[in-house]
Short mmCIF file of C-alpha atoms in Angstrom, two decimals:
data_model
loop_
_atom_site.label_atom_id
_atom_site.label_comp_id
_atom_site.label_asym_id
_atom_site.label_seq_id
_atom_site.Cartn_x
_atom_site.Cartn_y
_atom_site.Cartn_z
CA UNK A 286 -45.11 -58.79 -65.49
CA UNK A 287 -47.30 -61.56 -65.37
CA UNK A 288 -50.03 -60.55 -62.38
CA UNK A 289 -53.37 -60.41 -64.03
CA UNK A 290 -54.00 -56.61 -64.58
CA UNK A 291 -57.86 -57.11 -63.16
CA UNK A 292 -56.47 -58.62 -59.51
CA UNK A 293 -54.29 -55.13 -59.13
CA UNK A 294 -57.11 -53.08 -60.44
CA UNK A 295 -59.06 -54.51 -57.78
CA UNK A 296 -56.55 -53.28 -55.48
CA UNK A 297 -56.67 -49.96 -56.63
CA UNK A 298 -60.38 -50.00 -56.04
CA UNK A 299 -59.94 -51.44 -52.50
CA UNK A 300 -57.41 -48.67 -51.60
CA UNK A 301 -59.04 -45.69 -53.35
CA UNK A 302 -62.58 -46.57 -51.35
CA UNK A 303 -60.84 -46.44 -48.17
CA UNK A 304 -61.89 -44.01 -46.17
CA UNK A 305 -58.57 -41.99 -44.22
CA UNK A 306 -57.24 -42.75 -48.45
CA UNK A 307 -57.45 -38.83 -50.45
CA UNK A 308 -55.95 -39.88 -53.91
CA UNK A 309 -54.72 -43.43 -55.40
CA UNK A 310 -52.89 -44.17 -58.67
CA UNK A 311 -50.75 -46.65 -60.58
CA UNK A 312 -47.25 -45.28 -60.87
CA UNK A 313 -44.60 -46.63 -63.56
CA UNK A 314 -41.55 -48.38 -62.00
CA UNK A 315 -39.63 -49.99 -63.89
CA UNK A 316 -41.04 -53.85 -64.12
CA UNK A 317 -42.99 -53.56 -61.14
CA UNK A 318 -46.75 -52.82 -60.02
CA UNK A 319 -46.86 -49.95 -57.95
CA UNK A 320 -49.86 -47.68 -56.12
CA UNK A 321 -49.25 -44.44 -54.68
CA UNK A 322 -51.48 -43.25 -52.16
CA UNK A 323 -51.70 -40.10 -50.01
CA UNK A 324 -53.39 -40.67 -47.42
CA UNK A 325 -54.79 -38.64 -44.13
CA UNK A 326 -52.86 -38.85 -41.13
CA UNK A 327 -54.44 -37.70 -38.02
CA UNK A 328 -52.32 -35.21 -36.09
CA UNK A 329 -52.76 -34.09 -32.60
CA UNK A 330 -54.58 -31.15 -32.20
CA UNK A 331 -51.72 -28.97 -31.96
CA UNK A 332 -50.31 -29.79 -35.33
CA UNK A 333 -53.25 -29.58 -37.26
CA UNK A 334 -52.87 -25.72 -38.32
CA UNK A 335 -49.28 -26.09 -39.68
CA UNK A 336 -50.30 -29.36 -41.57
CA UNK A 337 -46.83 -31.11 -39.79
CA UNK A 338 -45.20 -32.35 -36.62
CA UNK A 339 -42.17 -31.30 -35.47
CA UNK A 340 -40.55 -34.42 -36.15
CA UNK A 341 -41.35 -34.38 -39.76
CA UNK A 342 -44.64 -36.25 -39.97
CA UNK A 343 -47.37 -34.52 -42.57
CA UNK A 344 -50.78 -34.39 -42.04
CA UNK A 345 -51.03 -36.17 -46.14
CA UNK A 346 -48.44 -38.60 -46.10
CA UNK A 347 -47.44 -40.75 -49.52
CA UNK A 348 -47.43 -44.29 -49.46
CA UNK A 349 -46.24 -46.45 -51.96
CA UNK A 350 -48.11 -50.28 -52.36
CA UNK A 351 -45.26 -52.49 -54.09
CA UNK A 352 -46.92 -55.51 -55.42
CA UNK A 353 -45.50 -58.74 -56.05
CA UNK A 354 -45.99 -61.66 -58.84
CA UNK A 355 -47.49 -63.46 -56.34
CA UNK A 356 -50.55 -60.92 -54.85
CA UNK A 357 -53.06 -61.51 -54.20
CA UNK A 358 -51.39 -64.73 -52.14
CA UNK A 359 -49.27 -62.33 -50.57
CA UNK A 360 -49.43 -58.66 -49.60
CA UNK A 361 -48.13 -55.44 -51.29
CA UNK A 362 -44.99 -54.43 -50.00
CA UNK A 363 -45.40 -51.01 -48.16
CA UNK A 364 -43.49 -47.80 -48.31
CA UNK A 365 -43.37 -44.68 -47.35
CA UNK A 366 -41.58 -41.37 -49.23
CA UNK A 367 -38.34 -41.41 -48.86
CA UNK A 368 -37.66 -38.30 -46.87
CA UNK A 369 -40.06 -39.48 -44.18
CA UNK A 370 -38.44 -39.58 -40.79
CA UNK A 371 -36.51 -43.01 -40.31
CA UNK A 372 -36.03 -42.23 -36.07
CA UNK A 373 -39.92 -43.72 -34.97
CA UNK A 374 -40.03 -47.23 -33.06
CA UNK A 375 -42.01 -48.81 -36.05
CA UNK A 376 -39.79 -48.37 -39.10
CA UNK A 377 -37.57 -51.40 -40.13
CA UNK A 378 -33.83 -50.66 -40.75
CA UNK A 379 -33.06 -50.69 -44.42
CA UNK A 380 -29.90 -50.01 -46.11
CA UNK A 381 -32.00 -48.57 -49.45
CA UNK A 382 -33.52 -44.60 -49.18
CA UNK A 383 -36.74 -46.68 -49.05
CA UNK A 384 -39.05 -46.11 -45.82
CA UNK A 385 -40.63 -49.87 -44.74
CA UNK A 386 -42.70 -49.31 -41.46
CA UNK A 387 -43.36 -51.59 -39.12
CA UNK A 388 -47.57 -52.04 -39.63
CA UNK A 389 -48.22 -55.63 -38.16
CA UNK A 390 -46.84 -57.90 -35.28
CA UNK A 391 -46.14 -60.65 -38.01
CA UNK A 392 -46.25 -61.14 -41.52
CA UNK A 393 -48.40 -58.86 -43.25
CA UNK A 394 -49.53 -61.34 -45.49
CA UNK A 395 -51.74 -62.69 -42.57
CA UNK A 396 -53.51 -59.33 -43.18
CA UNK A 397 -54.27 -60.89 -46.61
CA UNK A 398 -56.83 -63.80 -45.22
CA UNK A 399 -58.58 -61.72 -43.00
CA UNK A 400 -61.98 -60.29 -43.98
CA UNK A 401 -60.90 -56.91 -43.95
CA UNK A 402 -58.33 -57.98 -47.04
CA UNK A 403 -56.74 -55.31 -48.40
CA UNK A 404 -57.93 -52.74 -45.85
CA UNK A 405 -56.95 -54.17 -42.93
CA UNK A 406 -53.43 -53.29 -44.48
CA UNK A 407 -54.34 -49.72 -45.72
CA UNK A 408 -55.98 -49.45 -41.81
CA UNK A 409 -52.65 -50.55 -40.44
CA UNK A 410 -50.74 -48.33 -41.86
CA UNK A 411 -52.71 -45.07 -41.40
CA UNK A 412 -52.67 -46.55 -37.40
#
């Protein structure tokens, strides 16, 4: 892969700092540049003891941040683990196990120019 390794450092940096963010890390896969995340999901109140919703939804969720040759021009791809539960509104149909949700009313790479940058992406998907 060609992406200069300081650009998806930076990333890492941007994600680990962010705030809702617990624990951030490369992971190997195969040719491509991948962070996993867990990140804190808020849960209504009446969750919170048992850590998960009835529909499936953990209070520490995994998120994976798929980057392309082409970052930081465009934005990470975005996915979450595979057994996370595919019946909400927000998450795009897919015919692989992986779990794309909907974050943005457009293309996330608009999330890209904004000040915010990389958070505003991390933000949207803890939303």
């Amino acid at each position: 892969m060609n992406m200069d390794k300081s650009l998806i450092e930076y990333a890492l940096h941007y994600i680990t700092v962010h705030k809702d963010v617990k624990t951030a890390n490369f992971v190997e896969e195969s040719d491509k540049k991948v962070i996993k995340a867990i990140v804190d999901v808020p849960l209504p109140s009446k969750f919170k003891k048992l850590g998960v919703t009835d529909l499936g939804v953990r209070e520490e969720e995994e998120v994976l941040f798929e980057f392309k040759e082409t970052f930081p021009l465009s934005s990470p791809l975005v996915f979450l683990r595979e057994t996370f539960p595919k019946g909400f509104p927000h998450i795009n149909p897919t015919v692989t196990t992986k779990v794309n949700p909907c974050i943005y009313d457009g293309s996330i790479d608009e999330l890209m120019l904004q000040p915010s940058w990389l958070t505003g992406i991390v933000d949207q998907v803890i939303d």
